[in-house]
Amino acid sequence: DCFLLRLFLILSGAEGPRRIQHSDSHGSSSSFQVPQLEVSVIQQIPESNASECEEAVLVLAAVIGCRLRLHIDGYSECYDFWVNADSADIKPAGWCKEHNHKLHPPKGQSETEFDWQDHLQSSGYHAAPPTLFTCRSTDCEFQVGMKLEAVDKKNPGLVCVASVADVIDNRFLVHFDNWDDTYDYWCDSSSPYIHPVGWCEEQGRPLTAPQGHPSPENFVWEDYLQETGSTAAPSLAFTLIHYDGWSTQFDVWLDSDHCDLHPVGWCQRTGHPLEPPPV
Ligand code: MLZ
């Protein structure tokens, strides 16, 4: 089971300062010295029992082009993940404290006693200057109460009537109508598990009605939206990406302004490797 973590990161380089070629999503680039950085990011960590947002300490594992590979301190490398250097999910040191968010310390350190200054001093890390954070905040198009069709991850064969129950930055909590919150999960608009209202009908797939629906076989979105006084999440917020030459099993839904979508030529301009379609 996955849960959403608001993670506090330390980007650190064991070999000391290195140079990062930084480019924004539009291809304009600059280069800067990165000794060690502390940032925050939201990420799902499987195999955790935690049920609420937490904060954790992470380490920079690699840099390619303008992308940063982040390692969650104390966890297996299999949870490493990539963010763009201009991601809105990474924040300067002290962000958590300033915004009154709980910080999950590195493994083995006490949550109540953890102190960034002490940690930076004892680890030799340096906090990154706030000027390195060129985040572009984008508003989440999903709003609390909006309806959608979502895969029940506990019963992956089921696509069910669902609602947006909470929103934090560009992530939102999927809740299944009239079910308890044990089925809930956090995701962003790029999740392959979420679809706009009407998707099942379009695909000729069954849609699981809300629990207790008087006539689950004859569920009609139009009536349900009216009865519940709710609106459908706009279908433009969901976009299906297909990778040229690859099986459709890799297809993913992405928000049209998702930070990992780039115009043709972006890799060349930013120095990021581009994988061509397989032959
Ligand atoms: N067999 C299960 C299915 C639950 C599906 C819930 N989907 C949100 C049950 O009836 O408990």
PDB file of C-alpha atoms and ligand atoms in Angstrom:
ATOM      1  CA  ASP A   1       0.000   0.000   0.000  1.00  0.00           C
ATOM      2  CA  CYS A   2       1.221   3.444  -0.821  1.00  0.00           C
ATOM      3  CA  PHE A   3       0.846   6.612   1.127  1.00  0.00           C
ATOM      4  CA  LEU A   4       1.718  10.171   0.375  1.00  0.00           C
ATOM      5  CA  LEU A   5       4.819  11.593   1.937  1.00  0.00           C
ATOM      6  CA  ARG A   6       5.712  15.221   2.047  1.00  0.00           C
ATOM      7  CA  LEU A   7       9.390  14.658   2.012  1.00  0.00           C
ATOM      8  CA  PHE A   8      12.167  16.879   3.111  1.00  0.00           C
ATOM      9  CA  LEU A   9      15.291  16.185   1.172  1.00  0.00           C
ATOM     10  CA  ILE A  10      18.946  16.775   1.493  1.00  0.00           C
ATOM     11  CA  LEU A  11      20.664  16.763  -1.822  1.00  0.00           C
ATOM     12  CA  SER A  12      24.198  15.807  -1.088  1.00  0.00           C
ATOM     13  CA  GLY A  13      27.191  14.873  -3.139  1.00  0.00           C
ATOM     14  CA  ALA A  14      29.649  12.524  -1.478  1.00  0.00           C
ATOM     15  CA  GLU A  15      32.418  13.789  -3.745  1.00  0.00           C
ATOM     16  CA  GLY A  16      31.781  17.367  -2.724  1.00  0.00           C
ATOM     17  CA  PRO A  17      30.653  20.281  -4.867  1.00  0.00           C
ATOM     18  CA  ARG A  18      29.607  19.569  -8.413  1.00  0.00           C
ATOM     19  CA  ARG A  19      28.212  21.611 -11.222  1.00  0.00           C
ATOM     20  CA  ILE A  20      24.650  21.181 -12.381  1.00  0.00           C
ATOM     21  CA  GLN A  21      23.482  22.386 -15.746  1.00  0.00           C
ATOM     22  CA  HIS A  22      20.085  23.722 -14.830  1.00  0.00           C
ATOM     23  CA  SER A  23      17.393  24.261 -17.403  1.00  0.00           C
ATOM     24  CA  ASP A  24      13.808  25.243 -16.933  1.00  0.00           C
ATOM     25  CA  SER A  25      11.046  23.402 -18.739  1.00  0.00           C
ATOM     26  CA  HIS A  26      11.240  25.818 -21.631  1.00  0.00           C
ATOM     27  CA  GLY A  27      14.854  25.063 -22.332  1.00  0.00           C
ATOM     28  CA  SER A  28      16.545  28.201 -21.031  1.00  0.00           C
ATOM     29  CA  SER A  29      19.511  27.016 -19.060  1.00  0.00           C
ATOM     30  CA  SER A  30      22.000  28.188 -16.499  1.00  0.00           C
ATOM     31  CA  SER A  31      24.605  26.342 -14.542  1.00  0.00           C
ATOM     32  CA  PHE A  32      25.254  26.512 -10.831  1.00  0.00           C
ATOM     33  CA  GLN A  33      27.413  24.989  -8.127  1.00  0.00           C
ATOM     34  CA  VAL A  34      25.552  22.511  -5.989  1.00  0.00           C
ATOM     35  CA  PRO A  35      27.375  21.584  -2.824  1.00  0.00           C
ATOM     36  CA  GLN A  36      24.473  20.025  -0.930  1.00  0.00           C
ATOM     37  CA  LEU A  37      20.855  20.952  -1.016  1.00  0.00           C
ATOM     38  CA  GLU A  38      17.877  20.455   1.170  1.00  0.00           C
ATOM     39  CA  VAL A  39      14.563  20.331  -0.588  1.00  0.00           C
ATOM     40  CA  SER A  40      11.136  18.870  -0.076  1.00  0.00           C
ATOM     41  CA  VAL A  41       9.131  16.740  -2.404  1.00  0.00           C
ATOM     42  CA  ILE A  42       5.957  14.740  -2.381  1.00  0.00           C
ATOM     43  CA  GLN A  43       6.439  11.095  -3.151  1.00  0.00           C
ATOM     44  CA  GLN A  44       4.731   7.788  -2.560  1.00  0.00           C
ATOM     45  CA  ILE A  45       6.678   5.249  -0.541  1.00  0.00           C
ATOM     46  CA  PRO A  46       5.358   1.706  -0.727  1.00  0.00           C
ATOM     47  CA  GLU A  47       5.665  -0.714   2.199  1.00  0.00           C
ATOM     48  CA  SER A  48       4.877   1.824   4.828  1.00  0.00           C
ATOM     49  CA  ASN A  49       2.105   1.714   7.386  1.00  0.00           C
ATOM     50  CA  ALA A  50       1.958   5.466   7.684  1.00  0.00           C
ATOM     51  CA  SER A  51      -1.451   6.809   6.842  1.00  0.00           C
ATOM     52  CA  GLU A  52      -0.879  10.536   6.809  1.00  0.00           C
ATOM     53  CA  CYS A  53       1.448  13.025   5.207  1.00  0.00           C
ATOM     54  CA  GLU A  54       4.891  12.964   6.691  1.00  0.00           C
ATOM     55  CA  GLU A  55       8.213  14.594   6.004  1.00  0.00           C
ATOM     56  CA  ALA A  56      11.458  12.755   5.500  1.00  0.00           C
ATOM     57  CA  VAL A  57      15.141  13.392   4.776  1.00  0.00           C
ATOM     58  CA  LEU A  58      16.567  12.481   1.388  1.00  0.00           C
ATOM     59  CA  VAL A  59      19.908  12.488  -0.406  1.00  0.00           C
ATOM     60  CA  LEU A  60      20.834  13.434  -3.975  1.00  0.00           C
ATOM     61  CA  ALA A  61      21.939  10.298  -5.823  1.00  0.00           C
ATOM     62  CA  ALA A  62      22.561  11.533  -9.373  1.00  0.00           C
ATOM     63  CA  VAL A  63      22.126  14.409 -11.804  1.00  0.00           C
ATOM     64  CA  ILE A  64      21.412  14.014 -15.516  1.00  0.00           C
ATOM     65  CA  GLY A  65      20.765  17.135 -17.517  1.00  0.00           C
ATOM     66  CA  CYS A  66      18.338  19.146 -15.435  1.00  0.00           C
ATOM     67  CA  ARG A  67      16.920  16.110 -13.636  1.00  0.00           C
ATOM     68  CA  LEU A  68      17.783  15.096 -10.080  1.00  0.00           C
ATOM     69  CA  ARG A  69      17.689  11.566  -8.727  1.00  0.00           C
ATOM     70  CA  LEU A  70      16.643  11.616  -5.084  1.00  0.00           C
ATOM     71  CA  HIS A  71      17.300   8.908  -2.533  1.00  0.00           C
ATOM     72  CA  ILE A  72      15.188   8.563   0.597  1.00  0.00           C
ATOM     73  CA  ASP A  73      17.557   8.399   3.542  1.00  0.00           C
ATOM     74  CA  GLY A  74      17.429   4.974   5.165  1.00  0.00           C
ATOM     75  CA  TYR A  75      15.213   3.362   2.520  1.00  0.00           C
ATOM     76  CA  SER A  76      16.108   0.988  -0.287  1.00  0.00           C
ATOM     77  CA  GLU A  77      17.380   2.473  -3.551  1.00  0.00           C
ATOM     78  CA  CYS A  78      14.332   1.016  -5.260  1.00  0.00           C
ATOM     79  CA  TYR A  79      12.386   4.013  -3.917  1.00  0.00           C
ATOM     80  CA  ASP A  80      14.736   6.522  -5.569  1.00  0.00           C
ATOM     81  CA  PHE A  81      12.905   8.830  -7.928  1.00  0.00           C
ATOM     82  CA  TRP A  82      13.565  11.681 -10.342  1.00  0.00           C
ATOM     83  CA  VAL A  83      12.442  15.300 -10.261  1.00  0.00           C
ATOM     84  CA  ASN A  84      13.172  18.229 -12.535  1.00  0.00           C
ATOM     85  CA  ALA A  85      15.451  20.853 -10.969  1.00  0.00           C
ATOM     86  CA  ASP A  86      12.652  23.412 -11.397  1.00  0.00           C
ATOM     87  CA  SER A  87      10.019  21.160  -9.830  1.00  0.00           C
ATOM     88  CA  ALA A  88       7.423  22.859  -7.637  1.00  0.00           C
ATOM     89  CA  ASP A  89       7.738  19.855  -5.311  1.00  0.00           C
ATOM     90  CA  ILE A  90      11.201  20.783  -4.090  1.00  0.00           C
ATOM     91  CA  LYS A  91      11.549  23.505  -1.495  1.00  0.00           C
ATOM     92  CA  PRO A  92      14.399  25.318   0.215  1.00  0.00           C
ATOM     93  CA  ALA A  93      15.689  24.358   3.649  1.00  0.00           C
ATOM     94  CA  GLY A  94      13.384  25.221   6.493  1.00  0.00           C
ATOM     95  CA  TRP A  95      10.244  25.066   4.379  1.00  0.00           C
ATOM     96  CA  CYS A  96       8.626  22.395   6.559  1.00  0.00           C
ATOM     97  CA  LYS A  97       9.220  24.250   9.777  1.00  0.00           C
ATOM     98  CA  GLU A  98       7.992  27.468   8.254  1.00  0.00           C
ATOM     99  CA  HIS A  99       4.827  25.796   7.004  1.00  0.00           C
ATOM    100  CA  ASN A 100       4.264  23.813  10.169  1.00  0.00           C
ATOM    101  CA  HIS A 101       4.678  20.399   8.568  1.00  0.00           C
ATOM    102  CA  LYS A 102       5.929  17.340  10.402  1.00  0.00           C
ATOM    103  CA  LEU A 103       9.464  16.249   9.479  1.00  0.00           C
ATOM    104  CA  HIS A 104      10.313  12.560   9.244  1.00  0.00           C
ATOM    105  CA  PRO A 105      14.020  12.413  10.208  1.00  0.00           C
ATOM    106  CA  PRO A 106      16.667  10.150   8.666  1.00  0.00           C
ATOM    107  CA  LYS A 107      16.405   6.547   9.820  1.00  0.00           C
ATOM    108  CA  GLY A 108      17.530   6.089  13.411  1.00  0.00           C
ATOM    109  CA  GLN A 109      17.061   9.718  14.429  1.00  0.00           C
ATOM    110  CA  SER A 110      14.423  10.908  16.834  1.00  0.00           C
ATOM    111  CA  GLU A 111      11.562  12.859  15.332  1.00  0.00           C
ATOM    112  CA  THR A 112      11.271  15.195  18.301  1.00  0.00           C
ATOM    113  CA  GLU A 113      14.980  15.795  18.668  1.00  0.00           C
ATOM    114  CA  PHE A 114      15.913  16.170  15.005  1.00  0.00           C
ATOM    115  CA  ASP A 115      17.445  19.540  14.275  1.00  0.00           C
ATOM    116  CA  TRP A 116      18.525  20.617  10.805  1.00  0.00           C
ATOM    117  CA  GLN A 117      21.402  22.770  11.999  1.00  0.00           C
ATOM    118  CA  ASP A 118      22.860  19.937  14.075  1.00  0.00           C
ATOM    119  CA  HIS A 119      22.270  17.468  11.258  1.00  0.00           C
ATOM    120  CA  LEU A 120      23.915  19.683   8.663  1.00  0.00           C
ATOM    121  CA  GLN A 121      26.841  20.259  10.972  1.00  0.00           C
ATOM    122  CA  SER A 122      27.364  16.610  11.894  1.00  0.00           C
ATOM    123  CA  SER A 123      26.804  15.298   8.358  1.00  0.00           C
ATOM    124  CA  GLY A 124      28.827  17.970   6.611  1.00  0.00           C
ATOM    125  CA  TYR A 125      25.884  18.800   4.317  1.00  0.00           C
ATOM    126  CA  HIS A 126      25.142  22.378   3.308  1.00  0.00           C
ATOM    127  CA  ALA A 127      21.676  23.756   2.780  1.00  0.00           C
ATOM    128  CA  ALA A 128      21.101  25.010  -0.745  1.00  0.00           C
ATOM    129  CA  PRO A 129      20.514  28.714  -1.235  1.00  0.00           C
ATOM    130  CA  PRO A 130      16.829  29.456  -1.847  1.00  0.00           C
ATOM    131  CA  THR A 131      17.723  31.100  -5.163  1.00  0.00           C
ATOM    132  CA  LEU A 132      18.310  27.639  -6.669  1.00  0.00           C
ATOM    133  CA  PHE A 133      14.630  26.873  -6.367  1.00  0.00           C
ATOM    134  CA  THR A 134      12.977  28.137  -9.496  1.00  0.00           C
ATOM    135  CA  CYS A 135       9.746  26.284  -8.971  1.00  0.00           C
ATOM    136  CA  ARG A 136       6.732  27.056 -11.083  1.00  0.00           C
ATOM    137  CA  SER A 137       3.667  26.387  -8.958  1.00  0.00           C
ATOM    138  CA  THR A 138       0.787  25.096 -10.985  1.00  0.00           C
ATOM    139  CA  ASP A 139      -2.730  24.963  -9.662  1.00  0.00           C
ATOM    140  CA  CYS A 140      -4.282  21.547  -9.355  1.00  0.00           C
ATOM    141  CA  GLU A 141      -7.176  21.245 -11.769  1.00  0.00           C
ATOM    142  CA  PHE A 142      -8.751  18.656  -9.488  1.00  0.00           C
ATOM    143  CA  GLN A 143     -10.824  20.181  -6.706  1.00  0.00           C
ATOM    144  CA  VAL A 144     -12.360  18.648  -3.604  1.00  0.00           C
ATOM    145  CA  GLY A 145     -15.732  17.068  -4.418  1.00  0.00           C
ATOM    146  CA  MET A 146     -15.100  16.500  -8.122  1.00  0.00           C
ATOM    147  CA  LYS A 147     -16.083  13.065  -9.388  1.00  0.00           C
ATOM    148  CA  LEU A 148     -14.015  10.645 -11.424  1.00  0.00           C
ATOM    149  CA  GLU A 149     -13.637   6.949 -12.243  1.00  0.00           C
ATOM    150  CA  ALA A 150     -10.734   5.313 -10.447  1.00  0.00           C
ATOM    151  CA  VAL A 151      -9.147   1.906 -10.108  1.00  0.00           C
ATOM    152  CA  ASP A 152      -9.580   0.409  -6.643  1.00  0.00           C
ATOM    153  CA  LYS A 153      -5.955  -0.539  -5.987  1.00  0.00           C
ATOM    154  CA  LYS A 154      -7.036  -3.150  -3.425  1.00  0.00           C
ATOM    155  CA  ASN A 155      -9.253  -4.733  -6.080  1.00  0.00           C
ATOM    156  CA  PRO A 156      -7.370  -3.747  -9.250  1.00  0.00           C
ATOM    157  CA  GLY A 157      -9.980  -5.340 -11.503  1.00  0.00           C
ATOM    158  CA  LEU A 158     -12.520  -2.748 -10.382  1.00  0.00           C
ATOM    159  CA  VAL A 159     -12.971   0.756 -11.728  1.00  0.00           C
ATOM    160  CA  CYS A 160     -15.264   2.593  -9.316  1.00  0.00           C
ATOM    161  CA  VAL A 161     -17.135   5.841  -8.821  1.00  0.00           C
ATOM    162  CA  ALA A 162     -14.796   8.106  -6.872  1.00  0.00           C
ATOM    163  CA  SER A 163     -14.350  11.651  -5.586  1.00  0.00           C
ATOM    164  CA  VAL A 164     -11.493  14.023  -4.927  1.00  0.00           C
ATOM    165  CA  ALA A 165     -11.409  14.112  -1.109  1.00  0.00           C
ATOM    166  CA  ASP A 166      -8.396  16.354  -0.476  1.00  0.00           C
ATOM    167  CA  VAL A 167      -5.865  18.372  -2.486  1.00  0.00           C
ATOM    168  CA  ILE A 168      -2.288  19.314  -1.546  1.00  0.00           C
ATOM    169  CA  ASP A 169      -0.420  21.241  -4.229  1.00  0.00           C
ATOM    170  CA  ASN A 170      -0.724  19.114  -7.370  1.00  0.00           C
ATOM    171  CA  ARG A 171      -1.661  15.901  -5.565  1.00  0.00           C
ATOM    172  CA  PHE A 172      -5.090  14.774  -4.541  1.00  0.00           C
ATOM    173  CA  LEU A 173      -6.741  12.087  -2.471  1.00  0.00           C
ATOM    174  CA  VAL A 174      -8.986   9.643  -4.338  1.00  0.00           C
ATOM    175  CA  HIS A 175     -11.912   8.419  -2.226  1.00  0.00           C
ATOM    176  CA  PHE A 176     -14.444   5.818  -3.329  1.00  0.00           C
ATOM    177  CA  ASP A 177     -18.006   7.009  -2.842  1.00  0.00           C
ATOM    178  CA  ASN A 178     -19.739   5.478   0.195  1.00  0.00           C
ATOM    179  CA  TRP A 179     -16.788   3.232   1.021  1.00  0.00           C
ATOM    180  CA  ASP A 180     -14.569   3.692   4.051  1.00  0.00           C
ATOM    181  CA  ASP A 181     -11.234   5.466   3.600  1.00  0.00           C
ATOM    182  CA  THR A 182      -9.123   2.269   3.617  1.00  0.00           C
ATOM    183  CA  TYR A 183      -9.399   2.244  -0.194  1.00  0.00           C
ATOM    184  CA  ASP A 184      -8.229   5.876  -0.505  1.00  0.00           C
ATOM    185  CA  TYR A 185      -4.944   6.797  -2.170  1.00  0.00           C
ATOM    186  CA  TRP A 186      -3.019   9.928  -3.093  1.00  0.00           C
ATOM    187  CA  CYS A 187      -2.017  10.533  -6.695  1.00  0.00           C
ATOM    188  CA  ASP A 188      -1.460  13.286  -9.205  1.00  0.00           C
ATOM    189  CA  SER A 189      -3.076  13.832 -12.549  1.00  0.00           C
ATOM    190  CA  SER A 190      -0.473  11.580 -14.220  1.00  0.00           C
ATOM    191  CA  SER A 191      -1.719   8.514 -12.361  1.00  0.00           C
ATOM    192  CA  PRO A 192      -2.735   5.675 -14.679  1.00  0.00           C
ATOM    193  CA  TYR A 193      -5.394   4.667 -12.131  1.00  0.00           C
ATOM    194  CA  ILE A 194      -7.718   7.609 -12.673  1.00  0.00           C
ATOM    195  CA  HIS A 195     -10.050   8.392 -15.535  1.00  0.00           C
ATOM    196  CA  PRO A 196     -12.643  10.993 -16.359  1.00  0.00           C
ATOM    197  CA  VAL A 197     -16.349  10.424 -15.883  1.00  0.00           C
ATOM    198  CA  GLY A 198     -17.650   8.376 -18.818  1.00  0.00           C
ATOM    199  CA  TRP A 199     -14.367   6.543 -19.445  1.00  0.00           C
ATOM    200  CA  CYS A 200     -15.723   3.080 -18.575  1.00  0.00           C
ATOM    201  CA  GLU A 201     -18.675   3.524 -20.875  1.00  0.00           C
ATOM    202  CA  GLU A 202     -16.360   4.647 -23.664  1.00  0.00           C
ATOM    203  CA  GLN A 203     -14.110   1.632 -23.085  1.00  0.00           C
ATOM    204  CA  GLY A 204     -17.008  -0.811 -22.756  1.00  0.00           C
ATOM    205  CA  ARG A 205     -15.886  -1.677 -19.213  1.00  0.00           C
ATOM    206  CA  PRO A 206     -18.065  -2.112 -16.140  1.00  0.00           C
ATOM    207  CA  LEU A 207     -18.123   0.741 -13.635  1.00  0.00           C
ATOM    208  CA  THR A 208     -18.650  -0.122  -9.959  1.00  0.00           C
ATOM    209  CA  ALA A 209     -21.375   2.114  -8.539  1.00  0.00           C
ATOM    210  CA  PRO A 210     -21.108   3.695  -5.069  1.00  0.00           C
ATOM    211  CA  GLN A 211     -21.792   1.271  -2.220  1.00  0.00           C
ATOM    212  CA  GLY A 212     -25.493   1.066  -1.442  1.00  0.00           C
ATOM    213  CA  HIS A 213     -26.576   2.485  -4.796  1.00  0.00           C
ATOM    214  CA  PRO A 214     -30.248   1.479  -5.282  1.00  0.00           C
ATOM    215  CA  SER A 215     -29.608   0.129  -8.769  1.00  0.00           C
ATOM    216  CA  PRO A 216     -25.863  -0.466  -9.268  1.00  0.00           C
ATOM    217  CA  GLU A 217     -26.414  -2.102 -12.660  1.00  0.00           C
ATOM    218  CA  ASN A 218     -28.119   1.010 -13.937  1.00  0.00           C
ATOM    219  CA  PHE A 219     -25.810   3.690 -12.598  1.00  0.00           C
ATOM    220  CA  VAL A 220     -26.077   6.899 -14.638  1.00  0.00           C
ATOM    221  CA  TRP A 221     -23.465   9.618 -14.096  1.00  0.00           C
ATOM    222  CA  GLU A 222     -25.757  12.432 -15.109  1.00  0.00           C
ATOM    223  CA  ASP A 223     -28.350  11.488 -12.453  1.00  0.00           C
ATOM    224  CA  TYR A 224     -25.703  10.846  -9.816  1.00  0.00           C
ATOM    225  CA  LEU A 225     -23.977  14.196 -10.349  1.00  0.00           C
ATOM    226  CA  GLN A 226     -27.339  15.890 -10.025  1.00  0.00           C
ATOM    227  CA  GLU A 227     -28.361  13.919  -6.912  1.00  0.00           C
ATOM    228  CA  THR A 228     -25.062  14.646  -5.198  1.00  0.00           C
ATOM    229  CA  GLY A 229     -24.841  18.228  -6.426  1.00  0.00           C
ATOM    230  CA  SER A 230     -21.317  17.560  -7.691  1.00  0.00           C
ATOM    231  CA  THR A 231     -19.320  18.086 -10.861  1.00  0.00           C
ATOM    232  CA  ALA A 232     -17.106  15.793 -12.909  1.00  0.00           C
ATOM    233  CA  ALA A 233     -13.363  16.408 -12.896  1.00  0.00           C
ATOM    234  CA  PRO A 234     -12.733  18.089 -16.294  1.00  0.00           C
ATOM    235  CA  SER A 235     -11.665  15.495 -18.843  1.00  0.00           C
ATOM    236  CA  LEU A 236      -8.984  17.870 -20.143  1.00  0.00           C
ATOM    237  CA  ALA A 237      -7.182  17.347 -16.836  1.00  0.00           C
ATOM    238  CA  PHE A 238      -6.482  13.756 -17.941  1.00  0.00           C
ATOM    239  CA  THR A 239      -4.278  13.085 -20.985  1.00  0.00           C
ATOM    240  CA  LEU A 240      -3.190   9.659 -22.279  1.00  0.00           C
ATOM    241  CA  ILE A 241       0.415   9.418 -23.450  1.00  0.00           C
ATOM    242  CA  HIS A 242       1.584   6.583 -25.738  1.00  0.00           C
ATOM    243  CA  TYR A 243       5.326   5.938 -26.207  1.00  0.00           C
ATOM    244  CA  ASP A 244       6.193   5.433 -29.884  1.00  0.00           C
ATOM    245  CA  GLY A 245       7.021   1.837 -30.685  1.00  0.00           C
ATOM    246  CA  TRP A 246       6.188   0.520 -27.190  1.00  0.00           C
ATOM    247  CA  SER A 247       3.313  -1.640 -26.008  1.00  0.00           C
ATOM    248  CA  THR A 248       0.146   0.145 -24.878  1.00  0.00           C
ATOM    249  CA  GLN A 249       0.775  -1.330 -21.424  1.00  0.00           C
ATOM    250  CA  PHE A 250       3.166   1.592 -20.895  1.00  0.00           C
ATOM    251  CA  ASP A 251       0.514   4.171 -21.781  1.00  0.00           C
ATOM    252  CA  VAL A 252      -0.021   6.704 -19.005  1.00  0.00           C
ATOM    253  CA  TRP A 253      -2.462   9.478 -18.237  1.00  0.00           C
ATOM    254  CA  LEU A 254      -0.733  12.836 -17.797  1.00  0.00           C
ATOM    255  CA  ASP A 255      -1.960  16.291 -17.037  1.00  0.00           C
ATOM    256  CA  SER A 256      -1.550  18.424 -20.150  1.00  0.00           C
ATOM    257  CA  ASP A 257       0.794  20.780 -18.246  1.00  0.00           C
ATOM    258  CA  HIS A 258       2.624  18.008 -16.366  1.00  0.00           C
ATOM    259  CA  CYS A 259       6.241  18.958 -15.661  1.00  0.00           C
ATOM    260  CA  ASP A 260       7.530  15.812 -17.410  1.00  0.00           C
ATOM    261  CA  LEU A 261       5.956  16.691 -20.773  1.00  0.00           C
ATOM    262  CA  HIS A 262       8.266  18.665 -23.064  1.00  0.00           C
ATOM    263  CA  PRO A 263       8.147  19.993 -26.610  1.00  0.00           C
ATOM    264  CA  VAL A 264      10.078  18.291 -29.412  1.00  0.00           C
ATOM    265  CA  GLY A 265      13.741  19.343 -29.187  1.00  0.00           C
ATOM    266  CA  TRP A 266      13.730  19.843 -25.400  1.00  0.00           C
ATOM    267  CA  CYS A 267      16.239  17.031 -24.719  1.00  0.00           C
ATOM    268  CA  GLN A 268      18.671  18.454 -27.240  1.00  0.00           C
ATOM    269  CA  ARG A 269      18.389  21.922 -25.753  1.00  0.00           C
ATOM    270  CA  THR A 270      18.789  20.784 -22.146  1.00  0.00           C
ATOM    271  CA  GLY A 271      21.410  18.077 -22.693  1.00  0.00           C
ATOM    272  CA  HIS A 272      19.116  15.317 -21.446  1.00  0.00           C
ATOM    273  CA  PRO A 273      19.427  11.875 -23.085  1.00  0.00           C
ATOM    274  CA  LEU A 274      16.498  10.981 -25.368  1.00  0.00           C
ATOM    275  CA  GLU A 275      15.522   7.350 -25.856  1.00  0.00           C
ATOM    276  CA  PRO A 276      14.452   6.726 -29.458  1.00  0.00           C
ATOM    277  CA  PRO A 277      11.597   4.323 -30.302  1.00  0.00           C
ATOM    278  CA  PRO A 278      12.805   0.682 -30.244  1.00  0.00           C
ATOM    279  CA  VAL A 279      13.615  -0.862 -33.637  1.00  0.00           C
TER     280      VAL A 279
HETATM  281  N1  MLZ B   1     -15.359  -7.498  -2.383  1.00  0.00           N
HETATM  282  C1  MLZ B   1     -15.132  -6.213  -1.819  1.00  0.00           C
HETATM  283  C2  MLZ B   1     -15.077  -5.159  -2.901  1.00  0.00           C
HETATM  284  C3  MLZ B   1     -14.896  -3.806  -2.386  1.00  0.00           C
HETATM  285  C4  MLZ B   1     -14.741  -2.791  -3.501  1.00  0.00           C
HETATM  286  C5  MLZ B   1     -14.566  -1.418  -2.961  1.00  0.00           C
HETATM  287  N2  MLZ B   1     -14.182  -0.521  -3.951  1.00  0.00           N
HETATM  288  C6  MLZ B   1     -13.900   0.793  -3.495  1.00  0.00           C
HETATM  289  C7  MLZ B   1     -16.184  -5.880  -0.799  1.00  0.00           C
HETATM  290  O1  MLZ B   1     -17.366  -5.966  -1.088  1.00  0.00           O
HETATM  291  O2  MLZ B   1     -15.805  -5.543   0.315  1.00  0.00           O
END
